[in-house]
Coordinates of C-alpha atoms and ligand atoms in Angstrom, one line a residue:
M26 CA 113.4 93.4 97.7
P27 CA 113.9 96.7 99.4
N28 CA 117.0 98.4 98.0
Q29 CA 117.2 101.3 100.4
A30 CA 117.0 101.8 104.2
C31 CA 117.6 104.4 106.8
V32 CA 118.9 103.4 110.2
R33 CA 119.7 105.3 113.4
A34 CA 122.5 104.2 115.7
H35 CA 123.7 105.8 118.9
T36 CA 127.2 106.1 120.1
N37 CA 128.5 104.4 123.2
I38 CA 131.0 105.0 125.9
A39 CA 133.0 102.1 127.2
L40 CA 133.0 101.6 131.0
I41 CA 135.4 98.6 130.6
K42 CA 137.6 99.6 127.7
Y43 CA 138.6 98.0 124.4
W44 CA 142.3 98.9 124.0
G45 CA 144.2 96.6 121.7
K46 CA 143.6 94.0 118.9
R47 CA 144.7 90.4 118.7
D48 CA 143.8 90.4 115.0
E49 CA 143.9 93.6 113.0
T50 CA 142.2 92.2 109.9
Y51 CA 139.1 91.0 111.7
F52 CA 139.2 93.5 114.5
L53 CA 139.3 90.9 117.3
P54 CA 140.0 92.5 120.6
M55 CA 142.5 91.5 123.3
N56 CA 139.8 91.7 126.0
S57 CA 136.0 91.9 126.3
S58 CA 134.6 95.3 126.9
L59 CA 131.4 96.8 128.3
S60 CA 129.7 100.1 127.4
M61 CA 126.7 102.3 127.8
T62 CA 124.9 103.4 124.7
L63 CA 124.1 107.2 124.8
D64 CA 120.7 108.8 124.0
K65 CA 121.9 112.2 122.8
L66 CA 124.6 111.3 120.3
Y67 CA 123.7 109.3 117.2
T68 CA 124.1 108.9 113.5
D69 CA 121.3 108.5 110.9
T70 CA 122.4 106.7 107.7
M71 CA 120.5 106.1 104.5
V72 CA 121.9 103.5 102.1
V73 CA 120.6 103.0 98.6
F74 CA 121.7 100.3 96.2
D75 CA 121.0 100.9 92.6
E76 CA 122.0 99.3 89.3
A77 CA 122.3 102.8 87.8
F78 CA 125.3 103.5 90.1
S79 CA 128.7 102.9 88.6
Q80 CA 130.5 103.5 91.9
D81 CA 129.8 104.0 95.6
S82 CA 129.4 107.6 96.9
F83 CA 129.3 108.9 100.5
Y84 CA 127.8 112.1 101.8
L85 CA 128.4 113.2 105.4
N86 CA 126.2 116.0 106.8
G87 CA 125.3 116.8 103.2
E88 CA 128.8 117.1 101.9
K89 CA 130.2 114.7 99.3
Q90 CA 133.2 113.0 100.8
G91 CA 136.6 112.4 99.1
E92 CA 138.2 109.3 97.8
K93 CA 139.8 108.2 101.0
E94 CA 136.6 108.4 103.1
T95 CA 134.6 106.8 100.3
Q96 CA 137.0 103.9 100.0
K97 CA 136.7 103.1 103.7
I98 CA 133.0 103.0 103.3
S99 CA 133.2 100.9 100.1
K100 CA 135.5 98.3 101.8
F101 CA 133.0 98.0 104.6
I102 CA 130.0 97.6 102.3
D103 CA 131.9 94.9 100.4
L104 CA 131.4 92.7 103.4
F105 CA 127.6 93.0 102.9
R106 CA 127.9 92.6 99.1
E107 CA 129.9 89.4 99.6
E108 CA 127.3 88.1 101.9
K109 CA 124.5 88.9 99.4
K110 CA 126.6 87.9 96.4
T111 CA 125.8 91.2 94.6
A112 CA 128.0 93.8 92.9
L113 CA 125.4 96.6 93.3
R114 CA 127.0 100.0 94.1
A115 CA 125.6 102.2 96.9
R116 CA 125.0 105.8 97.8
V117 CA 125.4 106.4 101.5
E118 CA 124.1 109.6 103.2
S119 CA 125.0 110.1 106.9
I120 CA 124.0 112.8 109.3
N121 CA 125.9 112.9 112.6
H122 CA 123.7 114.3 115.4
V123 CA 126.3 115.4 117.9
P124 CA 125.8 118.6 119.9
T125 CA 127.9 121.5 118.6
A126 CA 131.4 121.7 119.8
A127 CA 131.2 118.3 121.5
G128 CA 134.3 117.1 119.7
L129 CA 133.0 113.6 119.8
A130 CA 133.3 112.2 116.3
S131 CA 132.2 108.7 116.6
S132 CA 133.0 105.7 114.4
A133 CA 130.8 103.6 116.8
S134 CA 127.5 105.1 115.7
A135 CA 128.7 105.6 112.1
F136 CA 129.5 102.0 111.4
A137 CA 126.6 100.6 113.4
A138 CA 124.2 102.8 111.5
L139 CA 125.8 101.9 108.2
A140 CA 125.8 98.2 109.0
G141 CA 122.1 98.3 110.0
A142 CA 121.1 100.2 106.8
A143 CA 123.2 98.0 104.5
N144 CA 121.6 94.9 106.1
L145 CA 118.1 96.1 105.5
A146 CA 118.7 97.7 102.1
L147 CA 120.1 94.4 100.7
G148 CA 117.4 92.3 102.5
L149 CA 120.1 90.2 104.3
D150 CA 118.0 89.7 107.4
L151 CA 121.1 89.4 109.7
D152 CA 120.1 89.1 113.4
P153 CA 121.5 91.8 115.7
Q154 CA 124.2 89.5 117.1
R155 CA 125.5 88.6 113.6
L156 CA 125.1 92.2 112.5
S157 CA 127.4 93.3 115.4
T158 CA 130.1 91.1 114.0
F159 CA 129.8 93.0 110.7
A160 CA 129.8 96.4 112.5
R161 CA 133.0 95.3 114.3
R162 CA 134.8 95.1 111.0
G163 CA 134.3 98.8 110.5
S164 CA 135.4 99.9 114.0
G165 CA 135.7 97.8 117.2
S166 CA 133.5 100.1 119.3
A167 CA 130.7 99.9 116.7
T168 CA 130.1 96.3 117.7
R169 CA 128.5 97.5 120.9
S170 CA 126.3 100.2 119.4
I171 CA 123.9 97.6 117.9
Y172 CA 122.2 97.4 121.3
G173 CA 121.0 99.9 123.8
G174 CA 121.7 100.3 127.6
F175 CA 124.7 98.4 129.0
V176 CA 126.3 96.2 126.3
E177 CA 129.1 93.7 126.4
W178 CA 131.4 93.0 123.5
D179 CA 132.4 89.4 124.1
M180 CA 136.0 89.0 122.8
G181 CA 135.1 85.6 121.5
T182 CA 137.4 83.0 120.0
C183 CA 137.1 84.0 116.3
S184 CA 135.3 86.4 114.0
D185 CA 131.9 84.6 114.2
D186 CA 131.7 84.7 118.0
S187 CA 133.3 88.1 118.8
F188 CA 129.9 89.9 119.1
A189 CA 127.8 92.2 121.2
V190 CA 125.5 90.9 124.0
P191 CA 122.9 93.2 125.6
V192 CA 123.4 93.2 129.4
D193 CA 120.8 95.6 130.9
D194 CA 118.6 98.4 129.7
A195 CA 120.3 100.8 132.2
N196 CA 116.9 102.2 133.0
W197 CA 117.7 102.8 136.7
D198 CA 118.6 106.5 137.3
I199 CA 121.9 106.4 135.3
G200 CA 123.2 109.4 133.4
M201 CA 126.4 110.8 132.0
V202 CA 127.7 114.4 131.8
I203 CA 130.1 114.8 128.9
V204 CA 132.8 117.5 129.4
A205 CA 134.1 118.5 125.9
V206 CA 137.6 119.6 126.6
N207 CA 139.5 121.8 124.2
Q208 CA 142.2 119.9 122.3
K209 CA 145.5 121.6 121.7
A210 CA 147.8 119.1 120.1
K211 CA 146.7 116.6 117.4
E212 CA 146.0 113.3 119.0
V213 CA 147.4 109.9 118.2
S214 CA 144.6 108.0 116.5
S215 CA 143.1 105.3 118.7
R216 CA 144.0 102.7 116.1
I217 CA 147.7 103.7 116.1
G218 CA 147.6 104.3 119.9
M219 CA 146.3 100.9 120.8
K220 CA 148.8 99.2 118.4
R221 CA 151.7 101.0 119.9
T222 CA 150.5 100.1 123.4
V223 CA 150.1 96.4 122.6
E224 CA 153.5 96.3 121.0
T225 CA 155.6 98.3 123.4
S226 CA 154.0 98.9 126.8
P227 CA 155.3 96.6 129.6
F228 CA 152.0 97.4 131.4
Y229 CA 149.9 95.9 128.7
P230 CA 149.8 92.3 129.9
A231 CA 148.7 93.5 133.3
W232 CA 146.0 95.5 131.7
V233 CA 144.6 92.5 129.9
E234 CA 144.6 90.4 133.1
S235 CA 143.0 93.2 135.0
A236 CA 140.3 93.9 132.4
K237 CA 139.2 90.2 132.6
K238 CA 138.4 90.7 136.3
D239 CA 136.8 94.1 135.8
I240 CA 134.3 92.8 133.3
L241 CA 133.1 90.1 135.7
D242 CA 132.9 92.6 138.6
I243 CA 131.0 95.2 136.6
K244 CA 128.5 92.7 135.4
A245 CA 127.9 91.7 139.0
A246 CA 127.5 95.4 139.9
I247 CA 125.0 95.8 137.1
A248 CA 123.1 92.7 138.1
T249 CA 122.6 94.1 141.6
K250 CA 122.1 97.7 140.4
D251 CA 125.0 98.7 142.6
F252 CA 125.7 102.2 141.2
I253 CA 128.7 103.0 143.5
R254 CA 130.4 99.8 142.6
L255 CA 129.6 100.3 138.9
G256 CA 131.2 103.8 139.1
E257 CA 134.3 102.6 141.0
I258 CA 135.1 99.9 138.5
T259 CA 134.5 102.2 135.6
E260 CA 136.8 104.9 136.9
A261 CA 139.6 102.4 137.8
N262 CA 139.4 100.6 134.5
G263 CA 139.7 103.8 132.5
M264 CA 142.7 105.0 134.6
K265 CA 144.4 101.6 134.0
M266 CA 143.9 101.9 130.2
H267 CA 145.5 105.4 130.2
G268 CA 148.3 104.1 132.4
T269 CA 149.3 101.6 129.7
M270 CA 149.9 104.5 127.2
L271 CA 152.3 106.2 129.6
G272 CA 154.3 102.9 129.5
A273 CA 154.4 102.8 125.6
E274 CA 157.4 103.7 123.5
P275 CA 157.2 106.5 122.7
P276 CA 154.8 107.3 125.5
F277 CA 151.7 109.3 124.8
S278 CA 148.7 110.7 126.6
Y279 CA 145.3 112.1 125.5
W280 CA 144.9 114.2 128.7
E281 CA 144.8 118.0 128.6
P282 CA 145.0 120.3 131.6
D283 CA 141.3 120.8 131.4
S284 CA 140.8 117.0 131.6
I285 CA 142.3 117.1 135.1
V286 CA 140.1 120.1 136.0
A287 CA 137.1 118.0 135.2
I288 CA 138.4 114.9 137.0
K289 CA 139.2 117.0 140.1
T290 CA 135.7 118.5 140.0
A291 CA 134.1 115.1 140.0
Q292 CA 136.3 113.9 142.8
A293 CA 135.4 117.0 144.9
L294 CA 131.7 116.3 144.3
R295 CA 132.2 112.8 145.5
K296 CA 133.7 114.1 148.7
Q297 CA 130.5 116.1 149.1
G298 CA 128.5 112.9 148.9
I299 CA 127.4 113.0 145.2
P300 CA 128.5 109.7 143.6
C301 CA 130.0 110.4 140.2
Y302 CA 132.9 108.7 138.4
V303 CA 135.0 109.7 135.4
T304 CA 136.1 107.9 132.3
M305 CA 138.1 109.0 129.3
D306 CA 138.7 107.6 125.8
A307 CA 141.2 108.3 123.0
G308 CA 140.9 112.1 123.5
P309 CA 140.8 114.7 126.2
N310 CA 137.1 114.7 126.9
V311 CA 135.9 113.6 130.3
K312 CA 132.7 111.6 130.8
V313 CA 131.2 111.7 134.2
L314 CA 129.0 108.7 135.0
C315 CA 126.3 109.7 137.5
R316 CA 122.8 109.4 138.7
L317 CA 120.6 111.0 136.1
S318 CA 118.7 112.7 138.9
Q319 CA 122.0 114.4 140.0
A320 CA 123.3 115.3 136.5
E321 CA 122.1 118.9 136.8
T322 CA 123.9 119.4 140.1
I323 CA 127.1 118.0 138.6
K324 CA 126.7 120.3 135.6
E325 CA 126.3 123.3 137.9
A326 CA 129.7 122.4 139.6
L327 CA 131.4 122.0 136.2
L328 CA 130.0 125.3 135.0
E329 CA 132.5 127.0 137.4
H330 CA 135.2 125.8 135.0
F331 CA 133.6 125.1 131.6
T332 CA 131.1 127.0 129.4
E333 CA 127.6 125.7 128.9
D334 CA 128.2 124.6 125.4
K335 CA 131.0 122.2 126.6
L336 CA 128.7 120.3 128.9
I337 CA 126.2 117.7 127.6
I338 CA 123.9 115.7 129.8
T339 CA 122.7 112.4 128.4
K340 CA 121.0 109.3 129.5
P341 CA 121.3 105.7 128.3
G342 CA 120.1 105.3 124.7
K343 CA 118.5 102.6 122.6
G344 CA 119.9 100.1 120.1
I345 CA 119.8 100.6 116.3
R346 CA 116.5 101.0 114.6
E347 CA 115.0 101.7 111.2
L348 CA 113.7 105.2 110.5
T349 CA 110.7 105.2 108.3
A350 CA 109.6 108.3 106.4
Ligands
2P0_3 C1 136.4 101.8 123.6 N1 138.1 103.2 122.3 O1 136.3 100.8 124.2 C2 137.9 102.3 123.4 C3 138.4 103.0 124.7 C4 138.9 104.3 122.7 C5 139.3 104.1 124.1 O2 137.1 101.8 120.9 O3 140.6 100.6 115.5 O4 137.5 103.6 116.9 O5 138.3 101.3 114.8 O6 138.6 99.3 116.3 O7 136.8 101.5 118.1 C6 138.2 103.7 120.0 O8 138.7 102.8 119.0 O9 139.1 101.6 117.1 C7 137.8 102.8 121.1 P1 139.1 100.6 115.8 P2 137.9 102.4 117.7 O10 135.5 102.6 123.3

């Protein structure tokens, strides 16, 4: 039995957002979501199980992590230990490959890579769909990082069928320009933000209804490779999600002044005939969905307002895979 494995998982950006849980223990979402896996941003994680270890340990970018971070990882690995019926402790070493200053810490690639490595290291042989239900228990968005291209996280009816489904390899002139916007105030964590929104925002039920339609529409756009429609639905869905937060009590927003600068730049490009569409997550960064062949032109326009190190061009990425020495 192999007792160690190293797996790479890429992060993903939701085009139809996950915002709110119907079950906080099992990370079951209120609505299905759909994302694009990104080529440039990923996590490599090595997991070793060994009888010689008396406790789990966790190293991130070469630094030993404290008790709180390690406990989070331990709790997640417990899911795999239960499945394998083993008490073996693990050493986890993760390297986050995120371009400098991107400000895009990602639990999606982290938990997908850890899930993939734990699965292989324990010889569990979980198929990707089942594996995605495990990744989900670490972080909702990690469910989708198991696969590459466009991926749906089907909300399902219970823990066993709330999993990721590959939709399309996105290999049709699709790109994304990430605008890393400086953050001034400390953000509300996505976990707390979504909970507050579900519990207090009067806009929330409308969001859930609207997201149901958006996911059907975006899948139709993907099926016909209709980029304009894909972009329109993406931008509108993200705006609706951010709208729910303005209705929460107390209200909150992740937007910074520079987020608006990036949005206006994308809108101006659109008026000039370059199709590009924005989406934002639980932070001030703006992601511009575009034709990969036009990404450099879009970057040029953004360079009028942002420095080079804040702009990252990426294309769709692959699903998780084992790294062999
Ligand atoms: C998404 N976000 O679909 C949405 C859009 C942020 C905005 O998934 O509580 O870290 O670990 O399940 O996955 C960020 O939330 O939250 C997120 P948990 P997660 O990508």
